[in-house]
CSV table of C-alpha atoms in Angstrom, one decimal:
chain,number,residue,atom,x,y,z
A,194,MET,CA,-10.7,-13.9,-10.6
A,195,TYR,CA,-10.5,-11.2,-13.3
A,196,VAL,CA,-12.4,-8.8,-11.1
A,197,GLY,CA,-9.9,-9.3,-8.3
A,198,ILE,CA,-6.9,-8.8,-10.7
A,199,GLY,CA,-8.4,-5.6,-12.0
A,200,ALA,CA,-9.2,-4.4,-8.5
A,201,ALA,CA,-5.6,-5.1,-7.3
A,202,LEU,CA,-4.2,-3.2,-10.3
A,203,LEU,CA,-6.5,-0.3,-9.5
A,204,ALA,CA,-5.3,-0.3,-5.9
A,205,GLY,CA,-1.7,-0.2,-7.1
A,206,ALA,CA,-2.4,2.6,-9.5
A,207,MET,CA,-4.0,4.7,-6.7
A,208,TRP,CA,-1.4,3.9,-4.0
A,209,GLY,CA,1.3,4.8,-6.5
A,210,ILE,CA,0.0,8.4,-6.4
A,211,THR,CA,1.6,8.7,-3.0
A,212,PHE,CA,5.1,8.1,-4.5
A,213,VAL,CA,5.0,11.4,-6.3
A,214,ALA,CA,2.4,13.5,-4.4
A,215,ALA,CA,4.7,14.3,-1.5
A,216,ARG,CA,7.2,15.8,-4.1
A,217,LEU,CA,4.5,18.0,-5.5
A,218,VAL,CA,3.5,19.8,-2.3
A,219,THR,CA,6.8,21.4,-1.3
A,220,PRO,CA,7.4,23.3,1.0
A,221,TYR,CA,4.9,21.1,2.9
A,222,SER,CA,6.3,17.8,4.1
A,223,ALA,CA,5.3,14.2,3.5
A,224,PHE,CA,4.1,14.2,7.1
A,225,ASP,CA,1.8,17.2,6.4
A,226,LEU,CA,0.4,15.5,3.3
A,227,ALA,CA,-0.1,12.1,5.0
A,228,VAL,CA,-2.1,13.6,7.9
A,229,ALA,CA,-4.2,15.8,5.5
A,230,ARG,CA,-4.8,12.8,3.2
A,231,ASN,CA,-6.1,10.7,6.1
A,232,LEU,CA,-8.3,13.5,7.3
A,233,VAL,CA,-9.8,13.7,3.8
A,234,PHE,CA,-10.1,9.9,3.8
A,235,GLY,CA,-12.0,9.9,7.1
A,236,LEU,CA,-14.2,12.9,6.5
A,237,LEU,CA,-15.2,11.5,3.0
A,238,SER,CA,-16.0,8.2,4.7
A,239,LEU,CA,-18.3,9.9,7.2
A,240,PHE,CA,-19.9,12.0,4.4
A,241,LEU,CA,-20.6,8.9,2.2
A,242,MET,CA,-22.4,7.3,5.1
A,243,VAL,CA,-25.4,9.5,4.2
A,244,ARG,CA,-26.0,6.8,1.7
A,245,PRO,CA,-27.2,3.5,3.2
A,246,GLU,CA,-24.9,1.3,1.2
A,247,PHE,CA,-21.9,3.0,2.9
A,248,ARG,CA,-23.1,2.5,6.4
A,249,PRO,CA,-21.7,-0.4,8.5
A,250,THR,CA,-25.1,-1.8,9.3
A,251,GLY,CA,-25.0,-5.6,9.5
A,252,ILE,CA,-21.3,-5.6,10.3
A,253,SER,CA,-20.6,-7.2,13.6
A,254,LEU,CA,-18.9,-5.3,16.4
A,255,ARG,CA,-15.8,-7.5,16.1
A,256,ASP,CA,-15.5,-6.9,12.4
A,257,GLY,CA,-16.2,-3.2,12.8
A,258,LEU,CA,-13.4,-2.8,15.3
A,259,MET,CA,-11.1,-4.9,13.0
A,260,SER,CA,-11.8,-2.5,10.1
A,261,LEU,CA,-11.1,0.5,12.3
A,262,LEU,CA,-7.8,-1.1,13.5
A,263,LEU,CA,-6.8,-1.9,9.9
A,264,GLY,CA,-7.5,1.7,8.9
A,265,PHE,CA,-5.2,2.8,11.6
A,266,ILE,CA,-2.5,0.2,10.8
A,267,GLY,CA,-2.6,0.7,7.1
A,268,TYR,CA,-2.7,4.4,6.9
A,269,VAL,CA,-1.2,5.7,10.1
A,270,GLY,CA,1.0,3.0,11.6
A,271,ILE,CA,2.9,2.1,8.4
A,272,PHE,CA,3.5,5.7,7.5
A,273,LEU,CA,4.8,6.6,11.0
A,274,SER,CA,7.1,3.5,11.0
A,275,VAL,CA,8.5,4.5,7.6
A,276,SER,CA,8.9,8.1,8.7
A,277,PHE,CA,10.9,7.1,11.7
A,278,ALA,CA,12.9,4.7,9.6
A,279,VAL,CA,13.9,7.5,7.3
A,280,ILE,CA,14.8,9.7,10.2
A,281,TYR,CA,17.2,7.2,11.7
A,282,ALA,CA,18.5,5.2,8.7
A,283,GLY,CA,18.2,7.7,5.8
A,284,ALA,CA,16.1,7.5,2.7
A,285,SER,CA,17.7,4.4,1.1
A,286,LEU,CA,17.0,1.5,3.5
A,287,PRO,CA,13.2,1.8,4.2
A,288,PRO,CA,12.0,1.6,0.6
A,289,LEU,CA,14.3,-1.4,0.1
A,290,VAL,CA,13.0,-3.3,3.1
A,291,VAL,CA,9.3,-2.4,2.7
A,292,GLY,CA,9.6,-3.0,-1.1
A,293,LEU,CA,10.1,-6.7,-0.4
A,294,MET,CA,6.6,-6.9,1.1
A,295,PRO,CA,4.9,-8.3,-2.0
A,296,VAL,CA,7.3,-11.3,-2.0
A,297,ILE,CA,7.1,-11.9,1.8
A,298,LEU,CA,3.3,-11.4,1.9
A,299,SER,CA,2.9,-13.9,-0.9
A,300,VAL,CA,4.9,-16.5,0.9
A,301,VAL,CA,2.9,-15.9,4.1
A,302,GLY,CA,-0.3,-16.1,2.1
A,303,ASN,CA,0.6,-19.5,0.6
A,304,VAL,CA,1.6,-20.8,4.0
A,305,ARG,CA,-1.7,-19.8,5.5
A,306,GLU,CA,-3.8,-21.0,2.5
A,307,LYS,CA,-1.8,-23.2,0.2
A,308,THR,CA,-3.4,-22.4,-3.1
A,309,THR,CA,-0.5,-23.4,-5.4
A,310,SER,CA,2.7,-25.5,-5.1
A,311,TRP,CA,5.9,-23.8,-3.9
A,312,ILE,CA,7.7,-24.9,-7.1
A,313,THR,CA,5.4,-22.8,-9.2
A,314,LEU,CA,6.0,-19.8,-6.9
A,315,ILE,CA,9.8,-19.9,-6.9
A,316,GLY,CA,10.3,-18.7,-10.4
A,317,PRO,CA,7.9,-15.6,-10.3
A,318,LEU,CA,8.9,-14.6,-6.8
A,319,SER,CA,12.6,-14.7,-7.8
A,320,LEU,CA,11.9,-12.5,-10.8
A,321,ILE,CA,10.0,-10.1,-8.6
A,322,THR,CA,12.7,-10.0,-6.0
A,323,ILE,CA,15.4,-9.3,-8.5
A,324,GLY,CA,13.2,-6.6,-10.1
A,325,ILE,CA,12.6,-4.9,-6.8
A,326,LEU,CA,16.4,-4.9,-6.1
A,327,LEU,CA,17.1,-3.4,-9.5
A,328,VAL,CA,14.6,-0.5,-9.2
A,329,ASN,CA,16.1,0.2,-5.8
A,330,LEU,CA,19.7,-0.3,-6.9
A,331,TRP,CA,20.6,3.1,-5.6
A,332,ALA,CA,19.2,2.1,-2.2
A,333,VAL,CA,21.1,-1.2,-2.3
A,334,ARG,CA,24.4,0.7,-2.9
A,335,GLN,CA,23.6,3.0,0.0
A,336,VAL,CA,22.9,0.3,2.6
A,337,ARG,CA,25.6,0.3,5.3
A,338,LEU,CA,26.0,-3.3,6.2
A,339,GLY,CA,27.7,-3.9,9.5
A,340,ASP,CA,27.0,-0.4,10.7
A,341,ASP,CA,26.8,-0.5,14.5
A,342,SER,CA,25.4,3.0,14.8
A,343,ALA,CA,22.5,3.0,17.3
A,344,ASP,CA,20.5,5.3,15.1
A,345,TYR,CA,21.0,3.2,12.0
A,346,LEU,CA,20.0,0.0,13.9
A,347,LEU,CA,16.9,1.8,15.1
A,348,GLY,CA,16.1,2.8,11.5
A,349,ILE,CA,16.4,-0.9,10.5
A,350,ALA,CA,14.0,-1.8,13.4
A,351,PHE,CA,11.4,0.8,12.2
A,352,SER,CA,11.8,-0.5,8.6
A,353,VAL,CA,11.1,-4.0,9.7
A,354,LEU,CA,8.2,-2.8,11.8
A,355,ALA,CA,6.7,-1.1,8.7
A,356,LEU,CA,7.1,-4.3,6.8
A,357,MET,CA,5.5,-6.4,9.5
A,358,LEU,CA,2.6,-3.9,9.8
A,359,TRP,CA,2.0,-4.2,6.0
A,360,ILE,CA,2.0,-8.0,6.3
A,361,LEU,CA,-0.3,-7.8,9.3
A,362,TYR,CA,-2.7,-5.5,7.4
A,363,GLY,CA,-2.7,-7.8,4.3
A,364,VAL,CA,-3.2,-11.0,6.3
A,365,LEU,CA,-6.0,-9.7,8.6
A,366,ASN,CA,-7.8,-7.9,5.7
A,367,ALA,CA,-7.7,-11.1,3.6
A,368,LYS,CA,-8.8,-13.2,6.5
A,369,VAL,CA,-12.0,-11.2,6.9
A,370,MET,CA,-12.7,-10.6,3.2
A,371,ARG,CA,-12.2,-14.2,2.2
A,372,ARG,CA,-14.9,-15.4,4.5
A,373,PRO,CA,-18.3,-16.5,3.0
A,374,ASP,CA,-20.0,-13.9,5.2
A,375,ALA,CA,-17.5,-11.2,4.5
A,376,PRO,CA,-18.7,-7.6,4.9
A,377,LYS,CA,-19.5,-5.6,1.8
A,378,ALA,CA,-16.5,-3.6,0.5
A,379,LEU,CA,-18.2,-0.1,0.7
A,380,PRO,CA,-18.9,0.0,4.4
A,381,TRP,CA,-15.7,-1.9,5.2
A,382,THR,CA,-13.8,0.9,3.4
A,383,SER,CA,-15.7,3.6,5.2
A,384,LEU,CA,-14.7,2.1,8.6
A,385,HIS,CA,-11.1,2.0,7.3
A,386,GLY,CA,-11.4,5.7,6.7
A,387,ILE,CA,-12.7,6.4,10.2
A,388,GLY,CA,-9.9,4.4,11.7
A,389,ALA,CA,-7.4,6.5,9.7
A,390,LEU,CA,-9.2,9.7,10.8
A,391,LEU,CA,-9.1,8.8,14.5
A,392,GLY,CA,-5.4,8.0,14.3
A,393,SER,CA,-4.6,11.2,12.4
A,394,VAL,CA,-6.5,13.7,14.5
A,395,PRO,CA,-3.8,13.7,17.3
A,396,LEU,CA,-1.1,14.0,14.7
A,397,SER,CA,-2.7,17.1,13.3
A,398,VAL,CA,-1.8,18.9,16.5
A,399,LEU,CA,1.9,18.5,15.6
A,400,ILE,CA,1.2,20.2,12.3
A,401,LEU,CA,-0.6,23.1,14.0
A,402,GLN,CA,2.5,23.7,16.1
A,403,ASP,CA,4.6,24.1,12.9
A,404,PRO,CA,5.6,27.7,12.0
A,405,ALA,CA,4.0,27.2,8.6
A,406,PRO,CA,1.4,24.5,9.3
A,407,ALA,CA,-0.4,22.8,6.5
A,408,ILE,CA,-3.8,23.0,8.1
A,409,SER,CA,-3.7,26.6,9.1
A,410,ALA,CA,-2.4,27.5,5.7
A,411,MET,CA,-5.8,26.5,4.3
A,412,THR,CA,-7.2,29.8,5.5
A,413,GLY,CA,-4.6,31.8,3.5
A,414,MET,CA,-5.3,29.9,0.2
A,415,ASP,CA,-2.3,31.2,-1.6
A,416,SER,CA,-1.1,29.1,-4.6
A,417,THR,CA,1.1,26.9,-2.5
A,418,ALA,CA,-1.7,26.1,0.0
A,419,SER,CA,-4.2,25.6,-2.8
A,420,ASN,CA,-1.8,23.1,-4.5
A,421,PHE,CA,-1.3,21.3,-1.1
A,422,LEU,CA,-5.1,21.1,-0.7
A,423,LEU,CA,-5.5,19.8,-4.2
A,424,TRP,CA,-3.1,16.9,-3.7
A,425,ALA,CA,-4.4,16.2,-0.2
A,426,VAL,CA,-7.9,15.7,-1.8
A,427,ILE,CA,-6.5,13.7,-4.7
A,428,SER,CA,-4.5,11.5,-2.3
A,429,GLY,CA,-7.3,11.1,0.1
A,430,ILE,CA,-9.9,10.1,-2.5
A,431,GLY,CA,-7.7,8.2,-4.9
A,432,GLY,CA,-4.7,7.1,-2.8
A,433,SER,CA,-6.7,6.2,0.2
A,434,TRP,CA,-10.5,5.7,-0.3
A,435,ILE,CA,-10.5,4.2,-3.8
A,436,ALA,CA,-7.3,2.2,-3.1
A,437,ALA,CA,-8.7,0.7,0.1
A,438,TRP,CA,-12.0,-0.2,-1.6
A,439,ALA,CA,-10.2,-1.8,-4.6
A,440,TRP,CA,-7.9,-3.7,-2.3
A,441,SER,CA,-10.8,-5.0,-0.3
A,442,LEU,CA,-12.4,-6.3,-3.6
A,443,ALA,CA,-9.0,-7.9,-4.6
A,444,SER,CA,-8.7,-9.5,-1.1
A,445,ARG,CA,-12.2,-11.0,-1.6
A,446,HIS,CA,-11.7,-12.4,-5.1
A,447,LEU,CA,-8.0,-13.5,-5.0
A,448,PRO,CA,-5.9,-15.7,-2.7
A,449,LEU,CA,-3.4,-13.7,-0.7
A,450,SER,CA,-0.5,-15.4,-2.4
A,451,LEU,CA,-1.6,-13.8,-5.7
A,452,SER,CA,-3.0,-10.4,-4.6
A,453,ALA,CA,0.3,-9.8,-2.7
A,454,GLN,CA,2.3,-10.1,-5.8
A,455,LEU,CA,0.0,-7.8,-7.7
A,456,LEU,CA,1.1,-5.1,-5.2
A,457,VAL,CA,4.2,-4.7,-7.3
A,458,SER,CA,1.9,-2.6,-9.5
A,459,GLU,CA,2.1,0.1,-6.9
A,460,VAL,CA,5.9,0.2,-7.4
A,461,CYS,CA,5.5,0.2,-11.2
A,462,PHE,CA,2.8,2.9,-11.2
A,463,GLY,CA,4.9,5.0,-8.7
A,464,LEU,CA,7.9,4.8,-11.0
A,465,PHE,CA,5.8,5.8,-14.0
A,466,TYR,CA,4.4,8.8,-12.2
A,467,GLY,CA,7.9,9.7,-11.0
A,468,PHE,CA,9.2,9.6,-14.6
A,469,ILE,CA,6.5,12.0,-15.7
A,470,TYR,CA,7.2,14.3,-12.8
A,471,GLU,CA,11.0,14.3,-13.5
A,472,LYS,CA,10.5,14.4,-17.2
A,473,ARG,CA,12.9,11.6,-17.9
A,474,TRP,CA,13.1,8.1,-19.3
A,475,PRO,CA,13.8,5.3,-16.9
A,476,SER,CA,17.3,4.0,-16.4
A,477,LEU,CA,18.4,0.6,-17.7
A,478,GLU,CA,18.2,-0.8,-14.2
A,479,GLU,CA,14.7,0.6,-13.6
A,480,THR,CA,13.5,-0.7,-17.0
A,481,ALA,CA,14.9,-4.1,-16.4
A,482,GLY,CA,13.5,-4.2,-12.8
A,483,ALA,CA,10.0,-3.2,-14.0
A,484,ILE,CA,10.1,-5.8,-16.7
A,485,LEU,CA,11.1,-8.6,-14.3
A,486,MET,CA,8.4,-7.6,-11.8
A,487,ILE,CA,5.7,-7.6,-14.5
A,488,ALA,CA,7.0,-10.9,-15.9
A,489,GLY,CA,6.9,-12.5,-12.5
A,490,VAL,CA,3.3,-11.3,-11.9
A,491,LEU,CA,2.1,-12.5,-15.3
A,492,ILE,CA,3.6,-15.9,-14.7
A,493,THR,CA,1.8,-16.1,-11.4
A,494,ILE,CA,-1.5,-15.0,-12.9
A,495,ARG,CA,-1.2,-17.7,-15.5
A,496,VAL,CA,-0.6,-20.3,-12.8
A,497,PHE,CA,-3.6,-19.3,-10.8
A,498,LEU,CA,-5.8,-19.1,-13.9
A,499,ARG,CA,-4.8,-22.7,-14.7
A,500,THR,CA,-5.6,-23.6,-11.2
A,501,ALA,CA,-9.0,-22.0,-11.3
A,502,ASN,CA,-9.7,-23.8,-14.6
A,503,GLY,CA,-9.0,-27.1,-12.9
A,504,ASP,CA,-5.6,-27.9,-14.6
A,505,GLU,CA,-4.3,-30.8,-12.6
A,506,ASN,CA,-0.7,-29.7,-13.2
A,507,ALA,CA,-1.3,-26.5,-11.3
A,508,VAL,CA,-3.6,-27.8,-8.5
A,509,VAL,CA,-2.1,-28.6,-5.2
A,510,ASN,CA,-2.7,-32.1,-4.0
A,511,ALA,CA,-4.2,-31.8,-0.6
């Protein structure tokens, strides 16, 4: 279990890079960076297959196609959904809706595989929910409840779609990795990268049509383009490949109801990176929110460790 907890925290730390990376590559957009990151992710996956341990040998065709699909869903589908949500509903609503994913995914995980009692989950999930709302307090204040604007409603729909895709990714990935005959994490991750690559190649055409495209700027290699390439590589290696590999390990060693809650580490690391970038201390709301999220996760870890050690007070009666 400790391996899974460490892997989940590593995935959160790596995914948290994406919170600040898009702000570091201006004048390039988040769309430019996402496509470039996925291209790095996919090309790296292909390059690593030079080594036998990274090749998907022994993985069934069904599992191989599943991993390609998950790579597309997790690194292309979710990003596009969030992007359209921001376009139609503004920047406040999507982070709030998608931010609730650890709580909802944990509930879904415990429904699918009841690894602890609901009573033991109510407390930590409540703390995490309140924490998420606090760190997104600005977003909460900006949400326009009752707005009948067609664009805003469309933005809500895309936000919910992004949330559902995240849940789908988490459930399907855990379903495969929790099997006794689960594929090894290295080739599984490589197939994720190829799935992200295949989904991003068509999107790169849109970048090439931009007056100052990210990809064509690579040939110029001025300081701005060099900075963009640097963060594309960092995001592709850390925020994509290492994160996907670590999350696969976490999904193998932890029940989904626990690993999902550990995803709040992505928010916490993202906040931390953002504070460094903005050179400021967190606000009272952000501090309180982070403390509540961490407290909720620590309580859950304690419950699951007691369960793993056979404590009858934490074990669910079948």
